[in-house]
Amino acid sequence: MFFIVSVLESNVIRMSSSIRIKPKTAIQKSKTSSPLPCSPEPAIKPQPKPSDKLNPKTIDPFGDHSRAPSAFAAIYAKGGVPCRLIHGAVKHRLQWECLPETVPFDPLLITLAEGLRETKHPYTFVSKEGFKELLMVEDATEKAVPLLPRLVPVLKAALAHSADEVFERGLDALVQLSAVVGTSLNDHLKLLLTNLSRRLMDKKFKEKITVALQKLEQYGGKATVAIIKSKIPTYCSISS
């Protein structure tokens, strides 16, 4: 019996001596080692709302924007354009702060012409409608004719714009101006016809430009035909 107990004690001593306990520092070192970098969660893009298509973004002329506003937008925000857009159930309209007859054409008519190059709402509507309504006042001819040397280059810039909608607004404004100033526009017409000649090659504008040229002839008289033909040889006079 004594022999068996001795053998057992000897085995236990041998087994306990073979087991080594890790030092505490080693365990702490493994815990404090730098963890693997966590991959960031992918950003979730907000899904567009169905109402976004029905309600396009508009510009708040009084809001803060990182991009510098255009000249017309800056003047509009400061109250330099004495009319505001009124939203209607069927169509929009302008509300003037004073009667258009009492508004100085200089510089308002030129400012509105510069606004024709805008592509944001409400500037597009205010400039187009304001230009038209200002030319409808009783003494518009006397007020507009002296401004032609400064007004025509601004309209030319609209006609040269790459955006189709800007070109169309410029073309409409040109016809409206011709109806008011008549033959006085002939001295400046060549400057504007170059852009019309280029756009005339585009099928979607051919009919609209042709009608506009006929209106220019109607308001400018016979002398207008020779001016138009000097830039657009294919033009056919309404009197022929």
PDB file of C-alpha atoms in Angstrom:
ATOM      1  CA  MET A   1       0.000   0.000   0.000  1.00  0.00           C
ATOM      2  CA  PHE A   2       2.830   2.358   0.886  1.00  0.00           C
ATOM      3  CA  PHE A   3       4.459   1.644  -2.439  1.00  0.00           C
ATOM      4  CA  ILE A   4       1.259   2.549  -4.338  1.00  0.00           C
ATOM      5  CA  VAL A   5       0.840   5.837  -2.448  1.00  0.00           C
ATOM      6  CA  SER A   6       4.438   6.783  -3.142  1.00  0.00           C
ATOM      7  CA  VAL A   7       4.016   6.154  -6.841  1.00  0.00           C
ATOM      8  CA  LEU A   8       0.861   8.272  -6.941  1.00  0.00           C
ATOM      9  CA  GLU A   9       2.542  11.169  -5.091  1.00  0.00           C
ATOM     10  CA  SER A  10       5.480  10.968  -7.450  1.00  0.00           C
ATOM     11  CA  ASN A  11       3.202  11.170 -10.528  1.00  0.00           C
ATOM     12  CA  VAL A  12       1.285  14.122  -9.096  1.00  0.00           C
ATOM     13  CA  ILE A  13       4.507  16.026  -8.422  1.00  0.00           C
ATOM     14  CA  ARG A  14       5.716  15.299 -11.977  1.00  0.00           C
ATOM     15  CA  MET A  15       2.421  16.523 -13.522  1.00  0.00           C
ATOM     16  CA  SER A  16       2.290  19.683 -11.436  1.00  0.00           C
ATOM     17  CA  SER A  17       5.864  20.543 -12.372  1.00  0.00           C
ATOM     18  CA  SER A  18       5.028  20.259 -16.097  1.00  0.00           C
ATOM     19  CA  ILE A  19       2.175  22.830 -15.852  1.00  0.00           C
ATOM     20  CA  ARG A  20       3.424  26.398 -16.236  1.00  0.00           C
ATOM     21  CA  ILE A  21       1.248  29.415 -15.424  1.00  0.00           C
ATOM     22  CA  LYS A  22       1.584  32.309 -17.826  1.00  0.00           C
ATOM     23  CA  PRO A  23       2.936  35.419 -16.238  1.00  0.00           C
ATOM     24  CA  LYS A  24       0.392  38.165 -15.569  1.00  0.00           C
ATOM     25  CA  THR A  25       2.333  40.583 -17.695  1.00  0.00           C
ATOM     26  CA  ALA A  26       2.015  38.329 -20.720  1.00  0.00           C
ATOM     27  CA  ILE A  27      -1.775  38.201 -20.344  1.00  0.00           C
ATOM     28  CA  GLN A  28      -1.985  41.966 -19.987  1.00  0.00           C
ATOM     29  CA  LYS A  29       0.238  42.429 -23.010  1.00  0.00           C
ATOM     30  CA  SER A  30      -2.056  40.309 -25.156  1.00  0.00           C
ATOM     31  CA  LYS A  31      -5.080  42.327 -23.967  1.00  0.00           C
ATOM     32  CA  THR A  32      -3.453  45.680 -24.582  1.00  0.00           C
ATOM     33  CA  SER A  33      -2.208  44.837 -28.070  1.00  0.00           C
ATOM     34  CA  SER A  34      -3.632  47.081 -30.813  1.00  0.00           C
ATOM     35  CA  PRO A  35      -6.955  45.743 -32.112  1.00  0.00           C
ATOM     36  CA  LEU A  36      -7.639  45.233 -35.774  1.00  0.00           C
ATOM     37  CA  PRO A  37      -8.956  48.343 -37.482  1.00  0.00           C
ATOM     38  CA  CYS A  38     -12.739  48.305 -37.863  1.00  0.00           C
ATOM     39  CA  SER A  39     -14.016  48.951 -41.351  1.00  0.00           C
ATOM     40  CA  PRO A  40     -16.395  51.936 -41.421  1.00  0.00           C
ATOM     41  CA  GLU A  41     -20.031  51.241 -42.066  1.00  0.00           C
ATOM     42  CA  PRO A  42     -21.077  52.123 -45.598  1.00  0.00           C
ATOM     43  CA  ALA A  43     -22.906  55.443 -45.825  1.00  0.00           C
ATOM     44  CA  ILE A  44     -26.569  55.066 -46.625  1.00  0.00           C
ATOM     45  CA  LYS A  45     -27.696  57.482 -49.321  1.00  0.00           C
ATOM     46  CA  PRO A  46     -31.107  59.020 -48.708  1.00  0.00           C
ATOM     47  CA  GLN A  47     -33.702  57.786 -51.137  1.00  0.00           C
ATOM     48  CA  PRO A  48     -35.474  60.474 -53.212  1.00  0.00           C
ATOM     49  CA  LYS A  49     -39.021  61.195 -52.196  1.00  0.00           C
ATOM     50  CA  PRO A  50     -41.839  60.845 -54.745  1.00  0.00           C
ATOM     51  CA  SER A  51     -42.776  64.467 -54.056  1.00  0.00           C
ATOM     52  CA  ASP A  52     -39.365  65.656 -55.296  1.00  0.00           C
ATOM     53  CA  LYS A  53     -40.484  65.195 -58.893  1.00  0.00           C
ATOM     54  CA  LEU A  54     -43.661  67.179 -58.306  1.00  0.00           C
ATOM     55  CA  ASN A  55     -41.967  69.976 -56.357  1.00  0.00           C
ATOM     56  CA  PRO A  56     -38.708  70.978 -58.069  1.00  0.00           C
ATOM     57  CA  LYS A  57     -36.204  72.945 -56.060  1.00  0.00           C
ATOM     58  CA  THR A  58     -36.541  76.680 -56.247  1.00  0.00           C
ATOM     59  CA  ILE A  59     -34.231  79.456 -55.205  1.00  0.00           C
ATOM     60  CA  ASP A  60     -34.781  81.470 -52.067  1.00  0.00           C
ATOM     61  CA  PRO A  61     -33.385  84.875 -53.057  1.00  0.00           C
ATOM     62  CA  PHE A  62     -33.098  85.840 -49.396  1.00  0.00           C
ATOM     63  CA  GLY A  63     -31.327  82.660 -48.254  1.00  0.00           C
ATOM     64  CA  ASP A  64     -27.621  82.103 -47.731  1.00  0.00           C
ATOM     65  CA  HIS A  65     -25.797  80.265 -50.511  1.00  0.00           C
ATOM     66  CA  SER A  66     -22.180  79.269 -50.869  1.00  0.00           C
ATOM     67  CA  ARG A  67     -22.170  80.257 -54.528  1.00  0.00           C
ATOM     68  CA  ALA A  68     -22.216  83.969 -55.261  1.00  0.00           C
ATOM     69  CA  PRO A  69     -25.583  85.044 -56.696  1.00  0.00           C
ATOM     70  CA  SER A  70     -25.857  86.426 -60.209  1.00  0.00           C
ATOM     71  CA  ALA A  71     -26.186  90.151 -60.772  1.00  0.00           C
ATOM     72  CA  PHE A  72     -29.931  89.907 -61.324  1.00  0.00           C
ATOM     73  CA  ALA A  73     -30.434  87.677 -58.271  1.00  0.00           C
ATOM     74  CA  ALA A  74     -28.487  90.097 -56.094  1.00  0.00           C
ATOM     75  CA  ILE A  75     -30.508  93.081 -57.314  1.00  0.00           C
ATOM     76  CA  TYR A  76     -33.756  91.161 -56.874  1.00  0.00           C
ATOM     77  CA  ALA A  77     -32.845  90.177 -53.307  1.00  0.00           C
ATOM     78  CA  LYS A  78     -32.088  93.794 -52.419  1.00  0.00           C
ATOM     79  CA  GLY A  79     -35.459  94.960 -53.745  1.00  0.00           C
ATOM     80  CA  GLY A  80     -34.048  96.538 -56.889  1.00  0.00           C
ATOM     81  CA  VAL A  81     -36.793  94.934 -59.004  1.00  0.00           C
ATOM     82  CA  PRO A  82     -40.100  96.480 -57.886  1.00  0.00           C
ATOM     83  CA  CYS A  83     -42.267  93.446 -58.575  1.00  0.00           C
ATOM     84  CA  ARG A  84     -42.751  90.023 -57.054  1.00  0.00           C
ATOM     85  CA  LEU A  85     -44.062  86.690 -58.218  1.00  0.00           C
ATOM     86  CA  ILE A  86     -47.566  85.770 -57.084  1.00  0.00           C
ATOM     87  CA  HIS A  87     -48.368  82.073 -57.337  1.00  0.00           C
ATOM     88  CA  GLY A  88     -51.836  81.393 -58.694  1.00  0.00           C
ATOM     89  CA  ALA A  89     -53.886  78.234 -58.871  1.00  0.00           C
ATOM     90  CA  VAL A  90     -53.835  78.270 -62.686  1.00  0.00           C
ATOM     91  CA  LYS A  91     -50.944  80.555 -63.605  1.00  0.00           C
ATOM     92  CA  HIS A  92     -48.464  82.902 -61.991  1.00  0.00           C
ATOM     93  CA  ARG A  93     -48.510  86.691 -62.229  1.00  0.00           C
ATOM     94  CA  LEU A  94     -46.459  89.687 -61.190  1.00  0.00           C
ATOM     95  CA  GLN A  95     -47.416  92.117 -58.490  1.00  0.00           C
ATOM     96  CA  TRP A  96     -45.834  95.538 -58.915  1.00  0.00           C
ATOM     97  CA  GLU A  97     -45.013  97.632 -55.870  1.00  0.00           C
ATOM     98  CA  CYS A  98     -45.936 100.706 -57.898  1.00  0.00           C
ATOM     99  CA  LEU A  99     -47.520 101.313 -61.281  1.00  0.00           C
ATOM    100  CA  PRO A 100     -45.186 100.260 -64.133  1.00  0.00           C
ATOM    101  CA  GLU A 101     -45.840 103.639 -65.763  1.00  0.00           C
ATOM    102  CA  THR A 102     -44.064 105.347 -62.877  1.00  0.00           C
ATOM    103  CA  VAL A 103     -41.000 103.071 -62.901  1.00  0.00           C
ATOM    104  CA  PRO A 104     -37.811 104.464 -64.543  1.00  0.00           C
ATOM    105  CA  PHE A 105     -36.800 102.353 -67.546  1.00  0.00           C
ATOM    106  CA  ASP A 106     -33.172 103.123 -66.784  1.00  0.00           C
ATOM    107  CA  PRO A 107     -31.885 100.833 -65.394  1.00  0.00           C
ATOM    108  CA  LEU A 108     -34.878  98.524 -64.755  1.00  0.00           C
ATOM    109  CA  LEU A 109     -35.478  97.485 -68.382  1.00  0.00           C
ATOM    110  CA  ILE A 110     -31.802  96.577 -68.769  1.00  0.00           C
ATOM    111  CA  THR A 111     -31.822  94.727 -65.436  1.00  0.00           C
ATOM    112  CA  LEU A 112     -34.825  92.657 -66.529  1.00  0.00           C
ATOM    113  CA  ALA A 113     -33.105  91.920 -69.859  1.00  0.00           C
ATOM    114  CA  GLU A 114     -30.076  90.640 -67.950  1.00  0.00           C
ATOM    115  CA  GLY A 115     -32.401  88.404 -65.952  1.00  0.00           C
ATOM    116  CA  LEU A 116     -33.452  86.629 -69.149  1.00  0.00           C
ATOM    117  CA  ARG A 117     -30.238  84.598 -68.846  1.00  0.00           C
ATOM    118  CA  GLU A 118     -31.306  83.184 -65.479  1.00  0.00           C
ATOM    119  CA  THR A 119     -32.166  79.493 -65.252  1.00  0.00           C
ATOM    120  CA  LYS A 120     -33.634  79.377 -61.738  1.00  0.00           C
ATOM    121  CA  HIS A 121     -37.135  80.032 -60.494  1.00  0.00           C
ATOM    122  CA  PRO A 122     -38.463  82.672 -59.720  1.00  0.00           C
ATOM    123  CA  TYR A 123     -35.918  84.747 -61.648  1.00  0.00           C
ATOM    124  CA  THR A 124     -36.879  83.229 -64.994  1.00  0.00           C
ATOM    125  CA  PHE A 125     -40.527  84.241 -64.660  1.00  0.00           C
ATOM    126  CA  VAL A 126     -39.913  87.653 -63.080  1.00  0.00           C
ATOM    127  CA  SER A 127     -37.439  88.749 -65.755  1.00  0.00           C
ATOM    128  CA  LYS A 128     -39.496  87.494 -68.702  1.00  0.00           C
ATOM    129  CA  GLU A 129     -42.857  88.810 -67.496  1.00  0.00           C
ATOM    130  CA  GLY A 130     -41.402  92.014 -66.089  1.00  0.00           C
ATOM    131  CA  PHE A 131     -39.680  92.855 -69.383  1.00  0.00           C
ATOM    132  CA  LYS A 132     -42.902  92.286 -71.313  1.00  0.00           C
ATOM    133  CA  GLU A 133     -45.130  94.254 -68.949  1.00  0.00           C
ATOM    134  CA  LEU A 134     -42.734  97.190 -68.734  1.00  0.00           C
ATOM    135  CA  LEU A 135     -42.777  97.525 -72.525  1.00  0.00           C
ATOM    136  CA  MET A 136     -46.578  97.663 -72.449  1.00  0.00           C
ATOM    137  CA  VAL A 137     -46.777 101.058 -70.721  1.00  0.00           C
ATOM    138  CA  GLU A 138     -48.108 103.957 -72.756  1.00  0.00           C
ATOM    139  CA  ASP A 139     -44.850 105.888 -73.258  1.00  0.00           C
ATOM    140  CA  ALA A 140     -42.599 102.823 -73.590  1.00  0.00           C
ATOM    141  CA  THR A 141     -41.233 103.887 -77.005  1.00  0.00           C
ATOM    142  CA  GLU A 142     -39.831 107.188 -75.770  1.00  0.00           C
ATOM    143  CA  LYS A 143     -38.280 105.461 -72.762  1.00  0.00           C
ATOM    144  CA  ALA A 144     -36.857 102.391 -74.539  1.00  0.00           C
ATOM    145  CA  VAL A 145     -35.277 103.918 -77.659  1.00  0.00           C
ATOM    146  CA  PRO A 146     -32.498 105.808 -75.805  1.00  0.00           C
ATOM    147  CA  LEU A 147     -31.540 102.553 -74.049  1.00  0.00           C
ATOM    148  CA  LEU A 148     -31.009 100.513 -77.242  1.00  0.00           C
ATOM    149  CA  PRO A 149     -27.181 100.864 -77.332  1.00  0.00           C
ATOM    150  CA  ARG A 150     -27.017  99.271 -73.869  1.00  0.00           C
ATOM    151  CA  LEU A 151     -30.008  96.970 -74.234  1.00  0.00           C
ATOM    152  CA  VAL A 152     -29.086  95.231 -77.486  1.00  0.00           C
ATOM    153  CA  PRO A 153     -25.792  93.688 -76.205  1.00  0.00           C
ATOM    154  CA  VAL A 154     -27.688  92.252 -73.238  1.00  0.00           C
ATOM    155  CA  LEU A 155     -30.273  90.651 -75.539  1.00  0.00           C
ATOM    156  CA  LYS A 156     -27.452  89.344 -77.727  1.00  0.00           C
ATOM    157  CA  ALA A 157     -26.000  87.557 -74.687  1.00  0.00           C
ATOM    158  CA  ALA A 158     -29.366  85.852 -74.095  1.00  0.00           C
ATOM    159  CA  LEU A 159     -29.585  84.801 -77.745  1.00  0.00           C
ATOM    160  CA  ALA A 160     -26.061  83.387 -77.557  1.00  0.00           C
ATOM    161  CA  HIS A 161     -26.776  81.365 -74.408  1.00  0.00           C
ATOM    162  CA  SER A 162     -26.351  77.588 -74.664  1.00  0.00           C
ATOM    163  CA  ALA A 163     -29.621  76.840 -72.824  1.00  0.00           C
ATOM    164  CA  ASP A 164     -32.587  76.534 -75.190  1.00  0.00           C
ATOM    165  CA  GLU A 165     -35.014  78.117 -72.739  1.00  0.00           C
ATOM    166  CA  VAL A 166     -32.785  81.177 -72.368  1.00  0.00           C
ATOM    167  CA  PHE A 167     -32.533  81.561 -76.136  1.00  0.00           C
ATOM    168  CA  GLU A 168     -36.318  81.375 -76.462  1.00  0.00           C
ATOM    169  CA  ARG A 169     -36.829  84.045 -73.810  1.00  0.00           C
ATOM    170  CA  GLY A 170     -34.304  86.253 -75.569  1.00  0.00           C
ATOM    171  CA  LEU A 171     -36.068  85.758 -78.897  1.00  0.00           C
ATOM    172  CA  ASP A 172     -39.458  86.624 -77.421  1.00  0.00           C
ATOM    173  CA  ALA A 173     -37.995  89.727 -75.778  1.00  0.00           C
ATOM    174  CA  LEU A 174     -36.431  90.805 -79.087  1.00  0.00           C
ATOM    175  CA  VAL A 175     -39.802  90.648 -80.869  1.00  0.00           C
ATOM    176  CA  GLN A 176     -41.472  92.533 -78.007  1.00  0.00           C
ATOM    177  CA  LEU A 177     -38.811  95.229 -78.149  1.00  0.00           C
ATOM    178  CA  SER A 178     -39.108  95.507 -81.950  1.00  0.00           C
ATOM    179  CA  ALA A 179     -42.867  96.059 -81.652  1.00  0.00           C
ATOM    180  CA  VAL A 180     -42.200  99.020 -79.338  1.00  0.00           C
ATOM    181  CA  VAL A 181     -39.194 100.752 -80.909  1.00  0.00           C
ATOM    182  CA  GLY A 182     -39.951  99.926 -84.563  1.00  0.00           C
ATOM    183  CA  THR A 183     -37.413 101.158 -87.106  1.00  0.00           C
ATOM    184  CA  SER A 184     -35.089 102.376 -84.341  1.00  0.00           C
ATOM    185  CA  LEU A 185     -33.932  98.793 -83.901  1.00  0.00           C
ATOM    186  CA  ASN A 186     -32.623  98.548 -87.483  1.00  0.00           C
ATOM    187  CA  ASP A 187     -29.324 100.228 -86.631  1.00  0.00           C
ATOM    188  CA  HIS A 188     -28.605  97.458 -84.097  1.00  0.00           C
ATOM    189  CA  LEU A 189     -30.193  94.499 -85.871  1.00  0.00           C
ATOM    190  CA  LYS A 190     -27.047  93.054 -87.453  1.00  0.00           C
ATOM    191  CA  LEU A 191     -25.565  92.498 -84.012  1.00  0.00           C
ATOM    192  CA  LEU A 192     -28.490  90.222 -83.142  1.00  0.00           C
ATOM    193  CA  LEU A 193     -28.953  88.373 -86.429  1.00  0.00           C
ATOM    194  CA  THR A 194     -25.697  86.424 -86.145  1.00  0.00           C
ATOM    195  CA  ASN A 195     -27.051  84.346 -83.275  1.00  0.00           C
ATOM    196  CA  LEU A 196     -30.384  83.827 -85.038  1.00  0.00           C
ATOM    197  CA  SER A 197     -28.572  82.594 -88.122  1.00  0.00           C
ATOM    198  CA  ARG A 198     -26.728  79.957 -86.108  1.00  0.00           C
ATOM    199  CA  ARG A 199     -29.836  78.699 -84.331  1.00  0.00           C
ATOM    200  CA  LEU A 200     -31.740  78.630 -87.605  1.00  0.00           C
ATOM    201  CA  MET A 201     -29.817  75.466 -88.482  1.00  0.00           C
ATOM    202  CA  ASP A 202     -31.544  73.713 -85.583  1.00  0.00           C
ATOM    203  CA  LYS A 203     -34.829  72.222 -86.816  1.00  0.00           C
ATOM    204  CA  LYS A 204     -36.642  72.739 -83.520  1.00  0.00           C
ATOM    205  CA  PHE A 205     -36.077  76.504 -83.742  1.00  0.00           C
ATOM    206  CA  LYS A 206     -36.442  77.038 -87.484  1.00  0.00           C
ATOM    207  CA  GLU A 207     -40.144  77.887 -87.459  1.00  0.00           C
ATOM    208  CA  LYS A 208     -39.968  80.055 -84.350  1.00  0.00           C
ATOM    209  CA  ILE A 209     -37.026  82.058 -85.700  1.00  0.00           C
ATOM    210  CA  THR A 210     -38.689  82.469 -89.091  1.00  0.00           C
ATOM    211  CA  VAL A 211     -41.805  83.896 -87.441  1.00  0.00           C
ATOM    212  CA  ALA A 212     -39.633  86.214 -85.353  1.00  0.00           C
ATOM    213  CA  LEU A 213     -37.821  87.493 -88.453  1.00  0.00           C
ATOM    214  CA  GLN A 214     -41.157  88.198 -90.107  1.00  0.00           C
ATOM    215  CA  LYS A 215     -42.213  90.184 -87.044  1.00  0.00           C
ATOM    216  CA  LEU A 216     -38.964  92.155 -87.179  1.00  0.00           C
ATOM    217  CA  GLU A 217     -39.676  92.984 -90.826  1.00  0.00           C
ATOM    218  CA  GLN A 218     -43.248  93.946 -89.983  1.00  0.00           C
ATOM    219  CA  TYR A 219     -42.182  96.360 -87.242  1.00  0.00           C
ATOM    220  CA  GLY A 220     -38.973  97.569 -88.880  1.00  0.00           C
ATOM    221  CA  GLY A 221     -40.264  98.250 -92.380  1.00  0.00           C
ATOM    222  CA  LYS A 222     -38.808  97.558 -95.818  1.00  0.00           C
ATOM    223  CA  ALA A 223     -35.280  98.481 -94.774  1.00  0.00           C
ATOM    224  CA  THR A 224     -35.286  95.539 -92.418  1.00  0.00           C
ATOM    225  CA  VAL A 225     -35.433  93.029 -95.294  1.00  0.00           C
ATOM    226  CA  ALA A 226     -32.016  94.021 -96.648  1.00  0.00           C
ATOM    227  CA  ILE A 227     -30.521  93.890 -93.153  1.00  0.00           C
ATOM    228  CA  ILE A 228     -31.910  90.414 -92.512  1.00  0.00           C
ATOM    229  CA  LYS A 229     -30.780  89.096 -95.891  1.00  0.00           C
ATOM    230  CA  SER A 230     -27.244  90.370 -95.271  1.00  0.00           C
ATOM    231  CA  LYS A 231     -26.969  87.853 -92.447  1.00  0.00           C
ATOM    232  CA  ILE A 232     -29.573  85.270 -93.491  1.00  0.00           C
ATOM    233  CA  PRO A 233     -29.621  85.137 -97.317  1.00  0.00           C
ATOM    234  CA  THR A 234     -32.310  82.432 -97.384  1.00  0.00           C
ATOM    235  CA  TYR A 235     -34.883  84.644 -95.669  1.00  0.00           C
ATOM    236  CA  CYS A 236     -38.063  85.217 -97.676  1.00  0.00           C
ATOM    237  CA  SER A 237     -39.801  88.563 -97.191  1.00  0.00           C
ATOM    238  CA  ILE A 238     -43.441  88.599 -96.122  1.00  0.00           C
ATOM    239  CA  SER A 239     -44.101  91.119 -98.900  1.00  0.00           C
ATOM    240  CA  SER A 240     -42.730  88.927-101.690  1.00  0.00           C
TER     241      SER A 240
END
